Amino acid sequence: MSSSAKIPKNKVPWFAVRQDLSGRRQSFLALLSFALPIALWCVVSYVPAIWHPDVRLHISAEREGSSTVYTPGNHLEREHFGRFVQTIREQNLEIQRYWRGEEEVAEPARMVRRSNQRVLRQIGHFAVANGWLERDQRQNDEKLFEIWRGLAEGDLQGREQRLTEENLEILRLNWAWLEDMETFSTGGLPAIPLQQLLPQGRPANPVFLPNPHDVVLSWWDLFSEESTGEGKTLRERLGYSLRIVFSGFLLSCLIGLPLGILCGTYHLFSRLFEPFVDFFRYMPAPVFSTLLVAIFGAHDAPKIALIFVGTFFQMVLVIAKTTRLLDRSLLEAAQTMGAKNRHLVLKVIVPGVLPNVYNDLRILLGWAWTWLVIAELIGVKAGLTEFIETQGRWRNFDLVFPVIITIGLIGFATDQLLAFLRRFLFPWEPKGYRLSLNWLTEGHRKE
Amino acid sequence: MSITLPSYREQAPEVKERFDRLKQRPVKMEVRGLNKVFGSTDGPVTALQGINFTLHRREFLSVIGPSGCGKSTLIRILAGLEIPTSGQVSVDGQVVRGPGADRGMVFQSYTLFPWLTVKQNVMFGLKIGGNSANKAEAEAREWINLVGLDRFENSYPNQLSGGMKQRVAIARALANRPKVLLMDEPFGALDAQTRATMQSYLLEIWRNVDVSIVFITHDLDEAIYLADRILVLKANPGEVEELIEVPVRRPRTTGQFLEPPFLATRKRLEELIHPPEKVLKQRLKIARMTEVGDDVE
Ligand SMILES: Nc1ncnc2c1ncn2[C@@H]1O[C@H](COP(=O)(O)OP(=O)(O)OP(=O)(O)O)[C@@H](O)[C@H]1O
Ligand SMILES: [Mg+2]
């Protein structure tokens, strides 16, 4: 092949109107089309200077007279956070008046001790983040007390999260009231209010845009979860959703394909069915949801039925149209070889339209996934959508994202697989002729 | 200088004898009083009017005529793909009522089934006709052999050149052993050289097969080179203008293109298809769109 190396390569420029780029460039661009959004997501998530309109709390505090309680992990708008900190500062000034004896403590000692206990627990989340406490020990006052001691005496310093100078100062001042206790006891807490630590947090994006690594981690957690018998694991939910989509879609194909081909073949069937089907498809599938539940019960059947309704009518029309596009002269040629109706349908029309029907089905399968989201919410909620709905309501978007992305990946992978198989199923289809693209393997094909 | 040509009606003794023999042969296809009127938005269009002719066994008939005179309509009626408004076509005395395997057809557009290989394409009619797969395959092989495409029997049509596709189409049509082979400008889409080769191929194939051929073309040389008789149609309405007996002897060679009988026929066809008064009428009016300089003739 040394001679071919001498032939100067005629490279297509990057910007060439309606010309295909080389295989390697196509693959590179296909990769880039994924890499770019991911990179954008990373930049927005990890470069603090960009966006980050919120503060994610790791130390919260209590505001007097306010009914809204923030807990660590909550997101606050930055401006709001500033006011929050200021409020607590002012509350602390009040407390200093007690300390200086300018005012008497009006509340009973029991109440004061209880709120002091809450001050002690302010660092619970913070301690967990630094690995000093187990997750379930956030209310373990003995351990928290030792951590206060460590922080006040400078033995402990945060690795993951650190206290601000201001908070360290408050902590030390509080410690002066606490250090008399050898070990923690509720009764040993001072009967004078302690200053609250100021709220602390780090810049964060709104909850609806979790960080990539959080999404990846929770994706891993969710899908490696083993079945415990109570509640469904995500893998089980995925299996369920797949079953619903494919059951509904196969049912559609079973009736829709033959009917579509009949309509495309015989004017009789076309006129008999298509007008009504055409009318019916304008009624969006979800409007039938309550009806379907009434007919089929609340479990799987109405869900499958909804996907059926959503895809069947489109399928009949699309397949009929595709069938009609078959070159009529092929039928005439077959007739001059003695083909009768039966042969025309089975030996010319069916094999002739199959490659295009295959492509139509790929597009319709995408629709089936769309209807799944509604199907799973009718009757008894189930499957992936139920999970998304519940977690979304709790604003656990770092759990929602992995599921959404998984659905996308499955749809995309199925489609790519089908596109790839097309080459082997229909070897006669010319290589240059493609109705829709096979992104992942396309690039290598030409070379 | 002008050459004096013999009359195109003048036949050498052996040619005359051949035509006598030809007319003795049984009639394969008979066309009687054929009319075809299409309804269109601007009223009925008479595509064909009063067409009569007979086609004898192993006769090669060319049909020629100006564009739109109804050649395709005629051959589609012969094939049974179109129903005549009146008149009838019969094959071996049987009136044609629809398409059938006794009349094979080769279309101008490529109509090979793209999902079948060359061999499977040729087997199509054989299998429909009830032959066993083995027999169909064996016969298909022979036909593919005859058109010289054995190397490509497992290729798909889209891997073949235009000329090769039409050879497969001919093999496919002949494999059903039709009584009449109908060809509607089968080489019309090919370049001049391929077309010449295909014409010789067709004559060679035809020598090995007992079939009568109706061959539509608009190429005068092609019509003369291939045909025993030429049916000349005229347009609006499509009527038979003349039925010419080609005075060129067989076997045909390309060398005959310059022989007087060939040229005489050619001259006659020119007169019929492009009559001088019509050519004059069809001249475009002169409208100078650009500077043409002073060398205009
Ligand atoms: N289906 C149809 N409906 C209406 N008019 C038609 C139809 N088919 C053909 N015609 C008309 O009949 C006439 C003959 O058409 P036809 O295709 O047979 O001509 P042709 O001789 O084959 O022309 P060409 O040399 O261009 O192929 C034309 O005037 C055409 O407009
Ligand atoms: Mg025509």
mmCIF file of C-alpha atoms in Angstrom, chain A residues 82-287:
data_model
loop_
_atom_site.group_PDB
_atom_site.id
_atom_site.type_symbol
_atom_site.label_atom_id
_atom_site.label_comp_id
_atom_site.label_asym_id
_atom_site.label_seq_id
_atom_site.Cartn_x
_atom_site.Cartn_y
_atom_site.Cartn_z
ATOM 1 C CA GLY A 82 -25.765 37.769 54.265
ATOM 2 C CA ARG A 83 -28.888 38.999 56.022
ATOM 3 C CA PHE A 84 -29.110 35.703 57.862
ATOM 4 C CA VAL A 85 -25.551 36.104 59.211
ATOM 5 C CA GLN A 86 -26.302 39.708 60.193
ATOM 6 C CA THR A 87 -29.405 38.671 62.116
ATOM 7 C CA ILE A 88 -27.448 36.124 64.125
ATOM 8 C CA ARG A 89 -24.694 38.670 64.816
ATOM 9 C CA GLU A 90 -27.280 41.045 66.224
ATOM 10 C CA GLN A 91 -28.782 38.261 68.336
ATOM 11 C CA ASN A 92 -25.280 37.556 69.676
ATOM 12 C CA LEU A 93 -24.881 41.231 70.657
ATOM 13 C CA GLU A 94 -28.034 40.849 72.732
ATOM 14 C CA ILE A 95 -26.547 37.790 74.391
ATOM 15 C CA GLN A 96 -23.366 39.687 75.239
ATOM 16 C CA ARG A 97 -25.566 42.078 77.220
ATOM 17 C CA TYR A 98 -26.560 39.138 79.446
ATOM 18 C CA TRP A 99 -22.905 38.202 79.732
ATOM 19 C CA ARG A 100 -21.975 41.680 80.859
ATOM 20 C CA GLY A 101 -24.842 41.625 83.337
ATOM 21 C CA GLU A 102 -26.632 44.542 81.706
ATOM 22 C CA GLU A 103 -29.790 42.482 81.512
ATOM 23 C CA GLU A 104 -31.311 39.650 83.512
ATOM 24 C CA VAL A 105 -32.141 36.358 81.863
ATOM 25 C CA ALA A 106 -35.908 36.183 81.870
ATOM 26 C CA GLU A 107 -36.352 32.628 80.607
ATOM 27 C CA PRO A 108 -36.302 29.663 82.931
ATOM 28 C CA ALA A 109 -32.915 27.943 83.234
ATOM 29 C CA ARG A 110 -34.276 24.716 81.702
ATOM 30 C CA MET A 111 -35.183 26.514 78.497
ATOM 31 C CA VAL A 112 -31.852 28.303 78.333
ATOM 32 C CA ARG A 113 -29.956 25.052 78.805
ATOM 33 C CA ARG A 114 -31.934 23.451 76.030
ATOM 34 C CA SER A 115 -31.104 26.202 73.580
ATOM 35 C CA ASN A 116 -27.475 26.012 74.662
ATOM 36 C CA GLN A 117 -27.557 22.330 73.835
ATOM 37 C CA ARG A 118 -28.706 23.308 70.347
ATOM 38 C CA VAL A 119 -25.772 25.679 70.058
ATOM 39 C CA LEU A 120 -23.499 22.777 70.916
ATOM 40 C CA ARG A 121 -25.122 20.730 68.174
ATOM 41 C CA GLN A 122 -24.610 23.470 65.596
ATOM 42 C CA ILE A 123 -21.327 21.888 64.596
ATOM 43 C CA GLY A 124 -22.827 18.404 64.128
ATOM 44 C CA HIS A 125 -22.944 18.489 60.348
ATOM 45 C CA PHE A 126 -19.616 20.260 60.207
ATOM 46 C CA ALA A 127 -18.038 17.539 62.371
ATOM 47 C CA VAL A 128 -19.400 14.804 60.170
ATOM 48 C CA ALA A 129 -18.017 16.517 57.084
ATOM 49 C CA ASN A 130 -14.581 16.609 58.729
ATOM 50 C CA GLY A 131 -14.773 12.951 59.653
ATOM 51 C CA TRP A 132 -14.863 13.477 63.430
ATOM 52 C CA LEU A 133 -18.298 11.993 63.790
ATOM 53 C CA GLU A 134 -20.297 9.253 62.163
ATOM 54 C CA ARG A 135 -23.373 10.387 60.336
ATOM 55 C CA ASP A 136 -25.722 9.047 63.023
ATOM 56 C CA GLN A 137 -23.820 10.712 65.885
ATOM 57 C CA ARG A 138 -24.801 14.264 65.103
ATOM 58 C CA GLN A 139 -26.855 14.435 68.274
ATOM 59 C CA ASN A 140 -24.257 12.731 70.460
ATOM 60 C CA ASP A 141 -23.600 15.570 72.889
ATOM 61 C CA GLU A 142 -20.710 13.862 74.697
ATOM 62 C CA LYS A 143 -18.735 13.560 71.500
ATOM 63 C CA LEU A 144 -19.772 17.026 70.331
ATOM 64 C CA PHE A 145 -18.564 18.423 73.621
ATOM 65 C CA GLU A 146 -15.137 16.830 73.109
ATOM 66 C CA ILE A 147 -15.009 18.290 69.623
ATOM 67 C CA TRP A 148 -15.788 21.744 71.010
ATOM 68 C CA ARG A 149 -12.943 21.274 73.381
ATOM 69 C CA GLY A 150 -10.622 20.246 70.569
ATOM 70 C CA LEU A 151 -11.629 23.225 68.465
ATOM 71 C CA ALA A 152 -11.357 25.710 71.320
ATOM 72 C CA GLU A 153 -7.948 24.468 72.383
ATOM 73 C CA GLY A 154 -6.703 24.342 68.809
ATOM 74 C CA ASP A 155 -6.208 20.545 68.758
ATOM 75 C CA LEU A 156 -8.754 20.096 65.995
ATOM 76 C CA GLN A 157 -8.777 21.977 62.748
ATOM 77 C CA GLY A 158 -11.132 21.366 59.900
ATOM 78 C CA ARG A 159 -9.771 19.697 56.801
ATOM 79 C CA GLU A 160 -12.825 19.626 54.596
ATOM 80 C CA GLN A 161 -14.450 22.653 56.181
ATOM 81 C CA ARG A 162 -12.930 25.190 58.523
ATOM 82 C CA LEU A 163 -14.476 27.596 60.985
ATOM 83 C CA THR A 164 -14.164 31.264 60.139
ATOM 84 C CA GLU A 165 -12.056 33.394 62.466
ATOM 85 C CA GLU A 166 -15.206 35.059 63.704
ATOM 86 C CA ASN A 167 -16.816 31.730 64.531
ATOM 87 C CA LEU A 168 -13.651 30.444 66.181
ATOM 88 C CA GLU A 169 -13.722 33.524 68.386
ATOM 89 C CA ILE A 170 -17.374 32.907 69.282
ATOM 90 C CA LEU A 171 -16.584 29.263 69.959
ATOM 91 C CA ARG A 172 -13.717 30.177 72.309
ATOM 92 C CA LEU A 173 -15.859 32.722 74.176
ATOM 93 C CA ASN A 174 -18.568 30.079 74.590
ATOM 94 C CA TRP A 175 -15.988 27.556 75.704
ATOM 95 C CA ALA A 176 -15.130 29.781 78.651
ATOM 96 C CA TRP A 177 -18.657 29.066 79.916
ATOM 97 C CA LEU A 178 -18.410 25.360 79.204
ATOM 98 C CA GLU A 179 -14.924 24.314 80.203
ATOM 99 C CA ASP A 180 -15.902 23.962 83.867
ATOM 100 C CA MET A 181 -17.692 20.774 82.879
ATOM 101 C CA GLU A 182 -15.355 17.794 82.864
ATOM 102 C CA THR A 183 -17.676 15.768 80.713
ATOM 103 C CA PHE A 184 -20.924 16.713 79.117
ATOM 104 C CA SER A 185 -24.122 16.736 81.099
ATOM 105 C CA THR A 186 -27.271 18.676 80.293
ATOM 106 C CA GLY A 187 -27.408 19.970 83.826
ATOM 107 C CA GLY A 188 -23.833 21.169 83.563
ATOM 108 C CA LEU A 189 -24.674 23.571 80.762
ATOM 109 C CA PRO A 190 -24.647 27.209 81.793
ATOM 110 C CA ALA A 191 -27.976 28.843 82.588
ATOM 111 C CA ILE A 192 -26.950 31.903 80.624
ATOM 112 C CA PRO A 193 -27.456 31.878 76.818
ATOM 113 C CA LEU A 194 -24.426 31.089 74.684
ATOM 114 C CA GLN A 195 -23.725 32.946 71.484
ATOM 115 C CA GLN A 196 -24.713 31.066 68.356
ATOM 116 C CA LEU A 197 -22.092 30.279 65.756
ATOM 117 C CA LEU A 198 -22.708 32.368 62.653
ATOM 118 C CA PRO A 199 -24.100 30.517 59.665
ATOM 119 C CA GLN A 200 -21.357 29.258 57.408
ATOM 120 C CA GLY A 201 -21.395 27.765 53.958
ATOM 121 C CA ARG A 202 -19.714 27.721 50.627
ATOM 122 C CA PRO A 203 -20.805 29.160 47.295
ATOM 123 C CA ALA A 204 -23.050 26.772 45.459
ATOM 124 C CA ASN A 205 -25.288 26.545 42.468
ATOM 125 C CA PRO A 206 -29.030 26.207 42.962
ATOM 126 C CA VAL A 207 -30.188 22.735 44.014
ATOM 127 C CA PHE A 208 -31.496 22.018 40.566
ATOM 128 C CA LEU A 209 -27.958 21.952 39.204
ATOM 129 C CA PRO A 210 -26.040 19.442 41.287
ATOM 130 C CA ASN A 211 -22.309 19.006 40.742
ATOM 131 C CA PRO A 212 -21.140 16.376 38.263
ATOM 132 C CA HIS A 213 -19.271 14.335 40.820
ATOM 133 C CA ASP A 214 -22.300 14.285 43.133
ATOM 134 C CA VAL A 215 -24.386 13.003 40.263
ATOM 135 C CA VAL A 216 -21.841 10.348 39.346
ATOM 136 C CA LEU A 217 -21.510 9.234 42.950
ATOM 137 C CA SER A 218 -25.210 9.005 43.555
ATOM 138 C CA TRP A 219 -25.592 7.277 40.193
ATOM 139 C CA TRP A 220 -23.188 4.656 41.418
ATOM 140 C CA ASP A 221 -24.942 4.400 44.783
ATOM 141 C CA LEU A 222 -28.372 4.134 43.219
ATOM 142 C CA PHE A 223 -27.507 1.454 40.743
ATOM 143 C CA SER A 224 -25.320 -0.661 42.978
ATOM 144 C CA GLU A 225 -28.033 -0.722 45.615
ATOM 145 C CA GLU A 226 -28.940 -4.316 46.484
ATOM 146 C CA SER A 227 -32.539 -5.343 46.955
ATOM 147 C CA THR A 228 -33.524 -5.359 50.615
ATOM 148 C CA GLY A 229 -37.096 -6.463 50.169
ATOM 149 C CA GLU A 230 -38.582 -3.155 51.241
ATOM 150 C CA GLY A 231 -39.018 -0.574 48.536
ATOM 151 C CA LYS A 232 -37.768 -1.019 45.002
ATOM 152 C CA THR A 233 -34.154 -0.596 44.013
ATOM 153 C CA LEU A 234 -33.462 1.550 41.044
ATOM 154 C CA ARG A 235 -32.423 -1.435 38.973
ATOM 155 C CA GLU A 236 -35.794 -3.007 39.622
ATOM 156 C CA ARG A 237 -37.492 0.214 38.657
ATOM 157 C CA LEU A 238 -35.455 0.391 35.471
ATOM 158 C CA GLY A 239 -36.426 -3.162 34.598
ATOM 159 C CA TYR A 240 -40.043 -2.286 35.195
ATOM 160 C CA SER A 241 -39.938 0.808 33.015
ATOM 161 C CA LEU A 242 -38.213 -1.068 30.216
ATOM 162 C CA ARG A 243 -40.862 -3.747 30.374
ATOM 163 C CA ILE A 244 -43.657 -1.188 30.135
ATOM 164 C CA VAL A 245 -42.082 0.657 27.202
ATOM 165 C CA PHE A 246 -41.329 -2.419 25.198
ATOM 166 C CA SER A 247 -44.623 -4.164 25.962
ATOM 167 C CA GLY A 248 -46.564 -1.136 24.793
ATOM 168 C CA PHE A 249 -44.386 -0.654 21.765
ATOM 169 C CA LEU A 250 -44.425 -4.303 20.704
ATOM 170 C CA LEU A 251 -48.177 -4.361 21.015
ATOM 171 C CA SER A 252 -48.313 -1.289 18.766
ATOM 172 C CA CYS A 253 -46.042 -2.945 16.228
ATOM 173 C CA LEU A 254 -48.005 -6.171 16.283
ATOM 174 C CA ILE A 255 -51.149 -4.435 15.091
ATOM 175 C CA GLY A 256 -49.839 -1.187 13.660
ATOM 176 C CA LEU A 257 -47.277 -2.645 11.263
ATOM 177 C CA PRO A 258 -49.604 -4.971 9.349
ATOM 178 C CA LEU A 259 -52.351 -2.381 9.363
ATOM 179 C CA GLY A 260 -50.001 0.357 8.145
ATOM 180 C CA ILE A 261 -48.699 -1.830 5.342
ATOM 181 C CA LEU A 262 -52.233 -2.824 4.356
ATOM 182 C CA CYS A 263 -53.273 0.830 4.260
ATOM 183 C CA GLY A 264 -50.245 1.676 2.138
ATOM 184 C CA THR A 265 -50.987 -1.218 -0.194
ATOM 185 C CA TYR A 266 -54.729 -1.164 -0.679
ATOM 186 C CA HIS A 267 -56.621 2.018 -1.272
ATOM 187 C CA LEU A 268 -59.600 0.254 0.288
ATOM 188 C CA PHE A 269 -57.956 -0.032 3.693
ATOM 189 C CA SER A 270 -56.385 3.384 3.374
ATOM 190 C CA ARG A 271 -59.782 5.019 2.948
ATOM 191 C CA LEU A 272 -61.450 2.780 5.497
ATOM 192 C CA PHE A 273 -59.005 3.346 8.371
ATOM 193 C CA GLU A 274 -56.794 6.345 7.800
ATOM 194 C CA PRO A 275 -59.314 9.181 8.167
ATOM 195 C CA PHE A 276 -60.367 7.971 11.612
ATOM 196 C CA VAL A 277 -56.805 7.196 12.670
ATOM 197 C CA ASP A 278 -55.778 10.627 11.504
ATOM 198 C CA PHE A 279 -58.514 12.169 13.640
ATOM 199 C CA PHE A 280 -57.702 10.012 16.639
ATOM 200 C CA ARG A 281 -54.034 10.909 16.728
ATOM 201 C CA TYR A 282 -54.867 14.532 17.411
ATOM 202 C CA MET A 283 -56.203 13.516 20.790
ATOM 203 C CA PRO A 284 -53.038 13.376 22.859
ATOM 204 C CA ALA A 285 -52.590 10.026 24.584
ATOM 205 C CA PRO A 286 -52.594 11.469 28.138
ATOM 206 C CA VAL A 287 -56.189 12.639 27.816
#
